[in-house]
N, CA, C and O of each residue as an XYZ file, in Angstrom:
804
protein
N     -13.385   -119.535    121.898
C     -12.315   -118.544    121.715
C     -12.917   -117.159    121.754
O     -13.780   -116.832    120.939
N     -12.470   -116.336    122.695
C     -12.908   -114.952    122.772
C     -11.821   -114.068    122.194
O     -10.683   -114.088    122.662
N     -12.165   -113.300    121.188
C     -11.179   -112.437    120.564
C     -11.038   -111.146    121.347
O     -11.986   -110.663    121.966
N      -9.832   -110.601    121.306
C      -9.526   -109.433    122.117
C     -10.038   -108.139    121.509
O     -10.172   -107.137    122.211
N     -10.322   -108.147    120.230
C     -10.806   -106.924    119.583
C     -12.221   -107.137    119.081
O     -12.659   -108.269    118.874
N     -12.929   -106.037    118.889
C     -14.321   -106.135    118.489
C     -14.488   -106.459    117.005
O     -15.571   -106.865    116.586
N     -13.429   -106.285    116.200
C     -13.542   -106.567    114.773
C     -13.872   -108.042    114.552
O     -13.382   -108.922    115.261
N     -14.696   -108.280    113.576
C     -15.166   -109.644    113.315
C     -14.050   -110.471    112.693
O     -13.507   -110.092    111.655
N     -13.697   -111.603    113.316
C     -12.629   -112.441    112.764
C     -13.095   -113.217    111.540
O     -14.291   -113.409    111.321
N     -12.149   -113.647    110.771
C     -12.405   -114.475    109.593
C     -13.047   -115.793    110.050
O     -12.505   -116.462    110.929
N     -14.196   -116.176    109.466
C     -14.861   -117.432    109.878
C     -13.949   -118.654    109.755
O     -14.024   -119.572    110.572
N     -13.088   -118.665    108.735
C     -12.168   -119.801    108.587
C     -11.214   -119.877    109.771
O     -10.925   -120.962    110.274
N     -10.722   -118.710    110.220
C      -9.831   -118.673    111.383
C     -10.562   -119.174    112.621
O     -10.008   -119.944    113.405
N     -11.796   -118.739    112.793
C     -12.582   -119.193    113.948
C     -12.704   -120.714    113.945
O     -12.522   -121.358    114.978
N     -13.013   -121.285    112.785
C     -13.152   -122.749    112.690
C     -11.835   -123.450    113.029
O     -11.823   -124.455    113.741
N     -10.728   -122.910    112.515
C      -9.415   -123.519    112.783
C      -9.083   -123.460    114.276
O      -8.593   -124.429    114.857
N      -9.360   -122.308    114.882
C      -9.050   -122.146    116.308
C      -9.932   -123.041    117.175
O      -9.472   -123.611    118.164
N     -11.190   -123.157    116.798
C     -12.084   -124.034    117.566
C     -11.614   -125.484    117.492
O     -11.678   -126.212    118.482
N     -11.144   -125.901    116.319
C     -10.642   -127.270    116.167
C      -9.397   -127.490    117.026
O      -9.251   -128.533    117.663
N      -8.511   -126.510    117.039
C      -7.293   -126.632    117.853
C      -7.617   -126.593    119.345
O      -7.010   -127.325    120.126
N      -8.566   -125.748    119.748
C      -8.993   -125.709    121.151
C      -9.562   -127.075    121.560
O      -9.280   -127.578    122.647
N     -10.366   -127.659    120.669
C     -10.965   -128.965    120.956
C      -9.872   -130.004    121.193
O      -9.947   -130.795    122.133
N      -8.862   -129.994    120.337
C      -7.760   -130.961    120.492
C      -6.969   -130.694    121.766
O      -6.585   -131.630    122.467
N      -6.723   -129.415    122.071
C      -5.964   -129.065    123.275
C      -6.695   -129.520    124.530
O      -6.079   -130.033    125.464
N      -8.008   -129.332    124.547
C      -8.796   -129.727    125.720
C      -8.798   -131.235    125.922
O      -8.959   -131.712    127.045
N      -8.621   -131.985    124.845
C      -8.683   -133.445    124.927
C      -7.307   -134.108    124.890
O      -7.204   -135.331    124.800
N      -6.276   -133.314    124.957
C      -4.917   -133.881    124.981
C      -4.766   -134.759    126.213
O      -5.188   -134.391    127.309
N      -4.161   -135.916    126.022
C      -4.139   -136.911    127.101
C      -2.898   -136.865    127.977
O      -2.951   -137.305    129.125
N      -1.794   -136.350    127.480
C      -0.583   -136.326    128.298
C      -0.280   -134.903    128.770
O      -0.702   -133.922    128.157
N       0.461   -134.818    129.874
C       0.820   -133.512    130.428
C       1.622   -132.730    129.387
O       2.628   -133.211    128.866
N       1.167   -131.552    129.106
C       1.886   -130.701    128.161
C       1.539   -130.931    126.709
O       1.989   -130.183    125.841
N       0.731   -131.970    126.421
C       0.426   -132.266    125.016
C      -0.384   -131.156    124.360
O      -0.327   -130.975    123.143
N      -1.127   -130.423    125.154
C      -1.932   -129.331    124.601
C      -1.059   -128.240    123.991
O      -1.532   -127.460    123.164
N       0.203   -128.178    124.388
C       1.090   -127.101    123.922
C       1.178   -127.055    122.399
O       1.200   -125.971    121.817
N       1.228   -128.197    121.759
C       1.342   -128.240    120.297
C       0.178   -127.513    119.639
O       0.372   -126.709    118.727
N      -1.032   -127.800    120.107
C      -2.227   -127.210    119.500
C      -2.360   -125.725    119.846
O      -2.755   -124.920    119.003
N      -2.033   -125.374    121.072
C      -2.106   -123.968    121.481
C      -1.086   -123.125    120.717
O      -1.364   -121.988    120.335
N       0.088   -123.694    120.503
C       1.118   -122.987    119.745
C       0.668   -122.763    118.300
O       0.877   -121.691    117.732
N       0.047   -123.795    117.714
C      -0.462   -123.656    116.351
C      -1.542   -122.573    116.283
O      -1.600   -121.805    115.323
N      -2.386   -122.519    117.301
C      -3.421   -121.480    117.351
C      -2.782   -120.097    117.438
O      -3.234   -119.157    116.784
N      -1.734   -119.975    118.242
C      -1.027   -118.703    118.331
C      -0.437   -118.290    116.996
O      -0.507   -117.124    116.608
N       0.144   -119.254    116.295
C       0.729   -118.963    114.978
C      -0.337   -118.472    113.994
O      -0.108   -117.533    113.232
N      -1.509   -119.124    114.023
C      -2.591   -118.718    113.129
C      -3.039   -117.285    113.424
O      -3.262   -116.491    112.511
N      -3.166   -116.972    114.708
C      -3.578   -115.614    115.084
C      -2.530   -114.590    114.670
O      -2.865   -113.502    114.200
N      -1.268   -114.941    114.846
C      -0.204   -114.009    114.479
C      -0.206   -113.754    112.977
O      -0.067   -112.614    112.533
N      -0.362   -114.812    112.205
C      -0.416   -114.675    110.744
C      -1.604   -113.820    110.303
O      -1.544   -113.137    109.281
N      -2.680   -113.869    111.084
C      -3.888   -113.103    110.756
C      -3.814   -111.671    111.283
O      -4.764   -110.904    111.126
N      -2.694   -111.309    111.905
C      -2.541   -109.956    112.426
C      -3.219   -109.724    113.758
O      -3.391   -108.579    114.176
N      -3.607   -110.792    114.429
C      -4.269   -110.687    115.737
C      -3.243   -110.986    116.820
O      -3.278   -112.038    117.459
N      -2.327   -110.039    117.015
C      -1.184   -110.265    117.903
C      -1.613   -110.522    119.337
O      -1.075   -111.417    119.988
N      -2.557   -109.765    119.834
C      -2.962   -109.952    121.232
C      -3.539   -111.350    121.455
O      -3.249   -111.990    122.466
N      -4.348   -111.818    120.518
C      -4.889   -113.176    120.637
C      -3.768   -114.215    120.552
O      -3.786   -115.223    121.257
N      -2.799   -113.954    119.683
C      -1.652   -114.864    119.572
C      -0.916   -114.948    120.899
O      -0.520   -116.032    121.327
N      -0.731   -113.805    121.550
C      -0.007   -113.798    122.822
C      -0.744   -114.591    123.895
O      -0.118   -115.257    124.719
N      -2.066   -114.521    123.885
C      -2.833   -115.313    124.850
C      -2.603   -116.807    124.627
O      -2.417   -117.561    125.582
N      -2.615   -117.230    123.363
C      -2.362   -118.639    123.065
C      -0.929   -119.029    123.417
O      -0.692   -120.101    123.974
N       0.013   -118.166    123.095
C       1.406   -118.482    123.423
C       1.607   -118.578    124.938
O       2.377   -119.413    125.413
N       0.919   -117.729    125.687
C       1.011   -117.804    127.141
C       0.537   -119.152    127.663
O       1.157   -119.739    128.549
N      -0.559   -119.631    127.113
C      -1.066   -120.949    127.503
C      -0.105   -122.055    127.048
O       0.040   -123.074    127.724
N       0.545   -121.848    125.905
C       1.537   -122.823    125.419
C       2.703   -122.911    126.390
O       3.146   -124.003    126.748
N       3.194   -121.758    126.811
C       4.315   -121.718    127.762
C       3.943   -122.444    129.041
O       4.728   -123.247    129.545
N       2.755   -122.173    129.577
C       2.332   -122.844    130.806
C       2.273   -124.359    130.638
O       2.663   -125.107    131.535
N       1.778   -124.806    129.476
C       1.700   -126.252    129.236
C       3.089   -126.870    129.183
O       3.304   -127.951    129.730
N       4.030   -126.199    128.534
C       5.407   -126.705    128.500
C       6.016   -126.748    129.901
O       6.671   -127.724    130.266
N       5.801   -125.699    130.676
C       6.354   -125.659    132.024
C       5.774   -126.771    132.893
O       6.494   -127.412    133.658
N       4.472   -126.993    132.770
C       3.833   -128.039    133.565
C       4.412   -129.413    133.248
O       4.406   -130.307    134.094
N       4.913   -129.576    132.021
C       5.510   -130.848    131.596
C       7.028   -130.857    131.743
O       7.691   -131.775    131.260
N       7.588   -129.837    132.410
C       9.046   -129.723    132.595
C       9.802   -129.613    131.277
O      10.958   -130.030    131.194
N       9.172   -129.062    130.250
C       9.851   -128.831    128.981
C      10.311   -127.371    128.949
O       9.744   -126.528    128.255
N      11.351   -127.113    129.721
C      11.806   -125.743    129.915
C      12.399   -125.149    128.642
O      12.199   -123.968    128.357
N      13.123   -125.955    127.880
C      13.708   -125.437    126.636
C      12.614   -125.033    125.650
O      12.710   -124.002    124.986
N      11.577   -125.859    125.568
C      10.467   -125.544    124.671
C       9.754   -124.267    125.126
O       9.378   -123.432    124.303
N       9.574   -124.126    126.431
C       8.951   -122.906    126.960
C       9.789   -121.682    126.606
O       9.246   -120.639    126.241
N      11.107   -121.809    126.715
C      11.991   -120.701    126.359
C      11.886   -120.332    124.891
O      11.937   -119.154    124.535
N      11.740   -121.340    124.038
C      11.591   -121.079    122.613
C      10.333   -120.285    122.304
O      10.349   -119.393    121.456
N       9.243   -120.608    122.991
C       7.999   -119.859    122.774
C       8.132   -118.438    123.321
O       7.615   -117.492    122.726
N       8.820   -118.288    124.448
C       9.054   -116.937    124.983
C       9.785   -116.068    123.960
O       9.450   -114.897    123.783
N      10.766   -116.634    123.299
C      11.530   -115.857    122.307
C      10.660   -115.536    121.079
O      10.797   -114.475    120.470
N       9.776   -116.459    120.734
C       8.836   -116.180    119.645
C       7.930   -115.002    120.035
O       7.669   -114.112    119.226
N       7.463   -115.015    121.273
C       6.625   -113.922    121.770
C       7.356   -112.589    121.660
O       6.781   -111.594    121.219
N       8.622   -112.572    122.062
C       9.376   -111.312    122.060
C       9.684   -110.827    120.658
O       9.841   -109.626    120.438
N       9.772   -111.744    119.706
C       9.930   -111.302    118.314
C       8.654   -110.612    117.825
O       8.710   -109.655    117.053
N       7.510   -111.110    118.284
C       6.231   -110.535    117.868
C       5.885   -109.269    118.638
O       5.276   -108.347    118.094
N       6.281   -109.230    119.920
C       5.914   -108.106    120.791
C       7.043   -107.882    121.800
O       6.986   -108.412    122.910
N       8.064   -107.110    121.435
C       9.271   -106.968    122.259
C       9.050   -106.418    123.665
O       9.898   -106.618    124.535
N       7.940   -105.734    123.911
C       7.723   -105.133    125.227
C       6.987   -106.038    126.207
O       6.692   -105.620    127.326
N       6.690   -107.256    125.808
C       5.965   -108.165    126.696
C       6.792   -108.446    127.948
O       7.971   -108.792    127.871
N       6.144   -108.289    129.101
C       6.826   -108.445    130.387
C       6.922   -109.913    130.787
O       7.983   -110.377    131.204
N       5.821   -110.643    130.661
C       5.786   -112.006    131.176
C       6.837   -112.909    130.530
O       7.455   -113.722    131.218
N       7.044   -112.779    129.230
C       8.022   -113.635    128.553
C       9.421   -113.384    129.098
O      10.200   -114.322    129.264
N       9.741   -112.137    129.375
C      11.071   -111.817    129.916
C      11.231   -112.348    131.336
O      12.302   -112.823    131.714
N      10.168   -112.264    132.111
C      10.204   -112.828    133.459
C      10.429   -114.338    133.394
O      11.239   -114.886    134.142
N       9.707   -115.001    132.496
C       9.831   -116.453    132.366
C      11.233   -116.850    131.928
O      11.781   -117.832    132.430
N      11.818   -116.107    131.003
C      13.190   -116.424    130.570
C      14.177   -116.304    131.726
O      15.131   -117.078    131.814
N      13.951   -115.334    132.612
C      14.813   -115.213    133.793
C      14.683   -116.452    134.660
O      15.681   -117.010    135.116
N      13.453   -116.878    134.883
C      13.230   -118.069    135.704
C      13.815   -119.329    135.057
O      14.348   -120.195    135.751
N      13.717   -119.427    133.750
C      14.263   -120.607    133.077
C      15.778   -120.662    133.214
O      16.347   -121.737    133.405
N      16.433   -119.508    133.116
C      17.885   -119.476    133.306
C      18.238   -119.884    134.730
O      19.186   -120.640    134.941
N      17.488   -119.392    135.703
C      17.722   -119.787    137.097
C      17.495   -121.280    137.292
O      18.267   -121.950    137.976
N      16.430   -121.795    136.685
C      16.106   -123.215    136.824
C      17.236   -124.095    136.325
O      17.494   -125.162    136.881
N      17.906   -123.648    135.279
C      18.999   -124.424    134.696
C      20.357   -124.109    135.298
O      21.376   -124.622    134.837
N      20.379   -123.267    136.326
C      21.639   -122.926    136.985
C      22.534   -122.026    136.156
O      23.734   -121.944    136.415
N      21.975   -121.350    135.164
C      22.750   -120.462    134.281
C      22.659   -119.038    134.833
O      21.921   -118.203    134.311
N      23.414   -118.781    135.886
C      23.196   -117.543    136.628
C      23.717   -116.307    135.900
O      23.204   -115.208    136.114
N      24.724   -116.464    135.044
C      25.156   -115.321    134.227
C      24.046   -114.943    133.255
O      23.732   -113.766    133.083
N      23.458   -115.949    132.624
C      22.322   -115.710    131.737
C      21.148   -115.132    132.517
O      20.447   -114.246    132.029
N      20.938   -115.638    133.730
C      19.816   -115.169    134.549
C      19.944   -113.678    134.835
O      18.947   -112.956    134.829
N      21.162   -113.216    135.084
C      21.319   -111.787    135.346
C      20.979   -110.965    134.102
O      20.293   -109.947    134.195
N      21.459   -111.407    132.944
C      21.167   -110.679    131.704
C      19.669   -110.669    131.428
O      19.115   -109.647    131.024
N      19.012   -111.812    131.649
C      17.563   -111.878    131.435
C      16.829   -111.000    132.452
O      15.849   -110.335    132.119
N      17.319   -111.009    133.700
C      16.689   -110.192    134.746
C      16.774   -108.710    134.412
O      15.825   -107.962    134.647
N      17.895   -108.288    133.870
C      18.037   -106.872    133.494
C      17.008   -106.493    132.436
O      16.394   -105.429    132.510
N      16.823   -107.376    131.442
C      15.826   -107.129    130.398
C      14.414   -107.134    130.983
O      13.580   -106.296    130.639
N      14.167   -108.091    131.870
C      12.846   -108.187    132.494
C      12.522   -106.942    133.299
O      11.432   -106.385    133.174
N      13.455   -106.504    134.120
C      13.191   -105.363    134.990
C      13.009   -104.078    134.189
O      12.202   -103.224    134.557
N      13.749   -103.942    133.107
C      13.556   -102.770    132.239
C      12.159   -102.792    131.624
O      11.492   -101.760    131.560
N      11.712   -103.973    131.169
C      10.374   -104.091    130.581
C       9.296   -103.837    131.633
O       8.287   -103.189    131.352
N       9.515   -104.354    132.850
C       8.547   -104.144    133.928
C       8.428   -102.662    134.271
O       7.331   -102.162    134.519
N       9.549   -101.971    134.284
C       9.524   -100.538    134.578
C       8.760    -99.781    133.493
O       7.960    -98.895    133.796
N       9.007   -100.131    132.227
C       8.291    -99.463    131.129
C       6.783    -99.698    131.215
O       5.982    -98.838    130.850
N       6.414   -100.890    131.710
C       4.998   -101.248    131.796
C       4.354   -100.789    133.101
O       3.155   -100.977    133.301
N       5.144   -100.190    133.985
C       4.607    -99.783    135.278
C       4.295   -100.964    136.178
O       3.380   -100.908    137.000
N       5.062   -102.035    136.017
C       4.800   -103.281    136.745
C       5.834   -103.539    137.832
O       6.216   -104.686    138.065
N       6.288   -102.488    138.493
C       7.336   -102.655    139.503
C       6.884   -103.485    140.698
O       7.690   -104.204    141.288
N       5.605   -103.395    141.065
C       5.112   -104.155    142.224
C       5.224   -105.653    141.949
O       5.669   -106.416    142.807
N       4.820   -106.069    140.755
C       4.939   -107.485    140.384
C       6.409   -107.880    140.318
O       6.786   -108.964    140.765
N       7.236   -107.003    139.763
C       8.670   -107.290    139.665
C       9.281   -107.487    141.051
O      10.116   -108.371    141.243
N       8.872   -106.673    142.006
C       9.387   -106.812    143.368
C       9.083   -108.192    143.921
O       9.954   -108.833    144.510
N       7.856   -108.654    143.735
C       7.489   -109.991    144.216
C       8.322   -111.071    143.541
O       8.753   -112.025    144.189
N       8.548   -110.922    142.245
C       9.338   -111.912    141.522
C      10.798   -111.903    141.967
O      11.397   -112.965    142.138
N      11.370   -110.729    142.155
C      12.775   -110.658    142.566
C      12.954   -111.238    143.962
O      13.967   -111.880    144.239
N      11.990   -111.022    144.839
C      12.058   -111.640    146.176
C      12.129   -113.159    146.059
O      12.843   -113.808    146.824
N      11.398   -113.726    145.113
C      11.458   -115.174    144.894
C      12.801   -115.575    144.282
O      13.408   -116.566    144.686
N      13.247   -114.801    143.317
C      14.479   -115.138    142.604
C      15.686   -115.205    143.529
O      16.542   -116.078    143.382
N      15.751   -114.289    144.473
C      16.932   -114.225    145.333
C      17.061   -115.475    146.202
O      18.143   -115.781    146.703
N      15.948   -116.198    146.379
C      15.980   -117.407    147.197
C      16.529   -118.624    146.472
O      16.838   -119.633    147.106
N      16.656   -118.543    145.139
C      17.203   -119.680    144.395
C      18.483   -119.317    143.645
O      19.004   -120.121    142.873
N      18.981   -118.121    143.872
C      20.246   -117.705    143.246
C      21.392   -118.105    144.166
O      21.395   -117.757    145.347
N      22.350   -118.825    143.633
C      23.496   -119.260    144.440
C      24.662   -118.291    144.375
O      25.295   -118.022    145.396
N      24.959   -117.764    143.203
C      26.180   -116.973    143.059
C      26.087   -115.662    143.820
O      25.044   -115.009    143.853
N      27.194   -115.299    144.424
C      27.271   -114.048    145.174
C      26.958   -112.862    144.272
O      26.209   -111.964    144.655
N      27.531   -112.861    143.077
C      27.331   -111.726    142.174
C      25.854   -111.535    141.835
O      25.355   -110.410    141.830
N      25.160   -112.634    141.554
C      23.750   -112.509    141.210
C      22.939   -112.057    142.410
O      22.046   -111.221    142.273
N      23.232   -112.593    143.577
C      22.479   -112.180    144.764
C      22.708   -110.705    145.091
O      21.776   -110.005    145.488
N      23.933   -110.236    144.928
C      24.198   -108.823    145.189
C      23.479   -107.936    144.162
O      22.964   -106.871    144.502
N      23.451   -108.387    142.917
C      22.715   -107.627    141.896
C      21.232   -107.566    142.262
O      20.619   -106.500    142.201
N      20.654   -108.717    142.647
C      19.240   -108.741    143.010
C      18.975   -107.902    144.254
O      17.904   -107.311    144.388
N      19.950   -107.847    145.167
C      19.802   -106.976    146.347
C      19.744   -105.513    145.928
O      18.963   -104.735    146.477
N      20.567   -105.142    144.959
C      20.516   -103.768    144.436
C      19.143   -103.476    143.827
O      18.583   -102.395    144.014
N      18.612   -104.462    143.095
C      17.293   -104.293    142.491
C      16.240   -104.112    143.579
O      15.373   -103.244    143.476
N      16.319   -104.933    144.620
C      15.367   -104.813    145.726
C      15.417   -103.421    146.356
O      14.382   -102.834    146.672
N      16.629   -102.905    146.532
C      16.759   -101.553    147.077
C      16.106   -100.535    146.161
O      15.398    -99.640    146.622
N      16.346   -100.672    144.859
C      15.783    -99.709    143.909
C      14.265    -99.794    143.856
O      13.597    -98.821    143.506
N      13.713   -100.966    144.206
C      12.265   -101.146    144.220
C      11.652   -100.842    145.587
O      10.449   -101.002    145.788
N      12.496   -100.403    146.521
C      11.993    -99.958    147.817
C      11.975   -100.993    148.922
O      11.415   -100.735    149.988
N      12.571   -102.161    148.704
C      12.580   -103.202    149.738
C      13.959   -103.267    150.387
O      14.727   -104.198    150.146
N      14.260   -102.280    151.200
C      15.564   -102.200    151.863
C      15.778   -103.366    152.825
O      16.891   -103.877    152.953
N      14.704   -103.784    153.503
C      14.817   -104.841    154.512
C      15.317   -106.149    153.890
O      16.280   -106.737    154.381
N      14.672   -106.603    152.821
C      15.094   -107.851    152.184
C      16.481   -107.701    151.582
O      17.294   -108.623    151.652
N      16.756   -106.544    150.991
C      18.087   -106.303    150.425
C      19.152   -106.426    151.497
O      20.191   -107.042    151.264
N      18.911   -105.846    152.679
C      19.878   -105.927    153.785
C      20.087   -107.370    154.228
O      21.206   -107.770    154.548
N      19.005   -108.152    154.247
C      19.126   -109.563    154.639
C      19.987   -110.332    153.642
O      20.818   -111.151    154.033
N      19.783   -110.064    152.354
C      20.573   -110.737    151.320
C      22.044   -110.365    151.444
O      22.915   -111.234    151.408
N      22.314   -109.093    151.588
C      23.702   -108.627    151.706
C      24.344   -109.189    152.965
O      25.514   -109.572    152.947
N      23.588   -109.240    154.061
C      24.109   -109.808    155.307
C      24.498   -111.258    155.150
O      25.531   -111.684    155.667
N      23.685   -112.023    154.440
C      23.995   -113.439    154.210
C      25.253   -113.582    153.360
O      26.106   -114.425    153.640
N      25.366   -112.756    152.321
C      26.545   -112.807    151.452
C      27.805   -112.482    152.251
O      28.822   -113.163    152.110
N      27.744   -111.461    153.076
C      28.917   -111.089    153.874
C      29.278   -112.190    154.869
O      30.458   -112.460    155.094
N      28.276   -112.820    155.460
C      28.543   -113.918    156.391
C      29.227   -115.080    155.679
O      30.122   -115.712    156.240
N      28.809   -115.364    154.445
C      29.468   -116.416    153.665
C      30.914   -116.039    153.360
O      31.820   -116.863    153.487
N      31.119   -114.802    152.961
C      32.475   -114.358    152.606
C      33.411   -114.394    153.807
O      34.609   -114.637    153.663
N      32.863   -114.155    154.983
C      33.684   -114.146    156.196
C      33.756   -115.515    156.861
O      34.296   -115.638    157.960
N      33.226   -116.530    156.218
C      33.293   -117.888    156.743
C      32.365   -118.140    157.911
O      32.519   -119.143    158.608
N      31.394   -117.249    158.148
C      30.465   -117.429    159.257
C      29.293   -118.325    158.884
O      28.628   -118.887    159.754
N      29.049   -118.452    157.593
C      28.008   -119.349    157.091
C      28.550   -120.079    155.880
O      29.392   -119.544    155.158
N      28.076   -121.305    155.645
C      28.527   -122.031    154.445
C      27.945   -121.379    153.194
O      26.907   -120.722    153.262
N      28.607   -121.558    152.055
C      28.058   -121.037    150.800
C      26.661   -121.595    150.549
O      26.385   -122.761    150.832
N      25.798   -120.759    150.022
C      24.433   -121.181    149.733
C      24.433   -122.229    148.627
O      25.078   -122.046    147.595
N      23.717   -123.317    148.840
C      23.573   -124.362    147.838
C      22.093   -124.706    147.687
O      21.402   -124.970    148.671
N      21.629   -124.699    146.475
C      20.231   -125.025    146.185
C      20.209   -126.310    145.367
O      20.888   -126.422    144.347
N      19.423   -127.275    145.825
C      19.299   -128.523    145.068
C      18.669   -128.236    143.704
O      17.724   -127.454    143.610
N      19.194   -128.872    142.641
C      18.664   -128.606    141.294
C      17.152   -128.789    141.176
O      16.483   -127.983    140.530
N      16.605   -129.841    141.794
C      15.163   -130.071    141.679
C      14.373   -129.002    142.419
O      13.299   -128.598    141.973
N      14.901   -128.546    143.547
C      14.223   -127.457    144.259
C      14.219   -126.189    143.412
O      13.215   -125.482    143.327
N      15.354   -125.920    142.791
C      15.475   -124.741    141.932
C      14.464   -124.805    140.783
O      13.790   -123.821    140.479
N      14.372   -125.975    140.155
C      13.448   -126.135    139.031
C      11.993   -126.036    139.497
O      11.150   -125.466    138.804
N      11.711   -126.587    140.661
C      10.351   -126.554    141.182
C       9.906   -125.122    141.485
O       8.799   -124.717    141.129
N      10.776   -124.370    142.141
C      10.456   -122.971    142.449
C      10.282   -122.182    141.158
O       9.344   -121.397    141.026
N      11.184   -122.391    140.209
C      11.121   -121.673    138.942
C       9.849   -122.015    138.182
O       9.207   -121.131    137.614
N       9.480   -123.289    138.168
C       8.274   -123.723    137.466
C       7.047   -123.015    138.041
O       6.241   -122.454    137.299
N       6.913   -123.047    139.369
C       5.743   -122.424    139.998
C       5.712   -120.920    139.740
O       4.667   -120.360    139.408
N       6.849   -120.279    139.892
C       6.896   -118.827    139.725
C       6.613   -118.409    138.292
O       5.940   -117.406    138.053
N       7.126   -119.178    137.338
C       6.925   -118.828    135.928
C       5.479   -119.055    135.505
O       4.919   -118.244    134.768
N       4.868   -120.148    135.961
C       3.472   -120.411    135.621
C       2.573   -119.354    136.249
O       1.604   -118.916    135.629
N       2.885   -118.945    137.466
C       2.089   -117.937    138.151
C       2.514   -116.526    137.787
O       1.987   -115.548    138.317
N       3.476   -116.430    136.874
C       4.075   -115.144    136.554
C       3.099   -114.141    135.988
O       1.965   -114.482    135.652
N       3.542   -112.899    135.881
C       2.648   -111.824    135.455
C       2.196   -111.980    134.021
O       2.945   -112.462    133.172
N       0.975   -111.572    133.755
C       0.434   -111.565    132.407
C       0.521   -110.160    131.802
O       0.000   -109.908    130.716
N       1.182   -109.258    132.516
C       1.250   -107.870    132.053
C       1.842   -107.769    130.658
O       2.844   -108.416    130.353
N       1.229   -106.971    129.826
C       1.736   -106.773    128.476
C       1.158   -107.745    127.466
O       1.505   -107.692    126.286
N       0.262   -108.650    127.921
C      -0.322   -109.628    126.999
C      -1.615   -109.093    126.452
O      -2.271   -109.762    125.654
C-alpha cells in the first residue's frame, strides 16, 4: 500500500490494510476482492486519509463492474461522492450505470452532474471521449439530442451533426428507431466505466 501523503500512517492502519490487500489479491471469484477493497477504503476514510480511501473505492468499483454487480458499483460511487463531492470518475460511472440499465431519464440527470464536475476539474477532453461513447448506446431521442448539444459545447460539431441527422431521419420515417440490445448496452457501459477517468481521485 502506497500512501498518497508523506505523513507517516498509523502502524495499526498499515497492518489492517496489508491484511485486506492480501485477501483481495487471493480472492477466488470474480469481484470477490471488492469486499476487502471496500473495507480498506472505509478504514482510510475513518483515518482521515480521503485520497487513499478514494483509490481503494475506485478499485472496489472496478471489481463490482467486472462481476456485473452494477447496483453495488453505484452504491460505492455514492459513498465516494459523500466523501468527496467533486470527484469526476464516480459521476461518470453513475451516468454509465444508468445507461446500462436503460434508465435514460436518470442518465441525463447523472450526465449533467458529470459534465459540470468535469468542467470544474478541467477534464473536458475526457468528457468529450465519454460523451461520444454514450451517444452510441442512448436510445431516446431526448437524450441523444441533449448529448448532441453537449458535443457541440465541447467542440465536436461533426459528431453532433451526425447524431442530429440520425434523429431527424428517424422522426421523418427514413430510418427505424434506434434499438440497442440490453447486453450490448451493459457491455459498452462496463468497459467505459472501468476505463473511465480517474480525475479527481
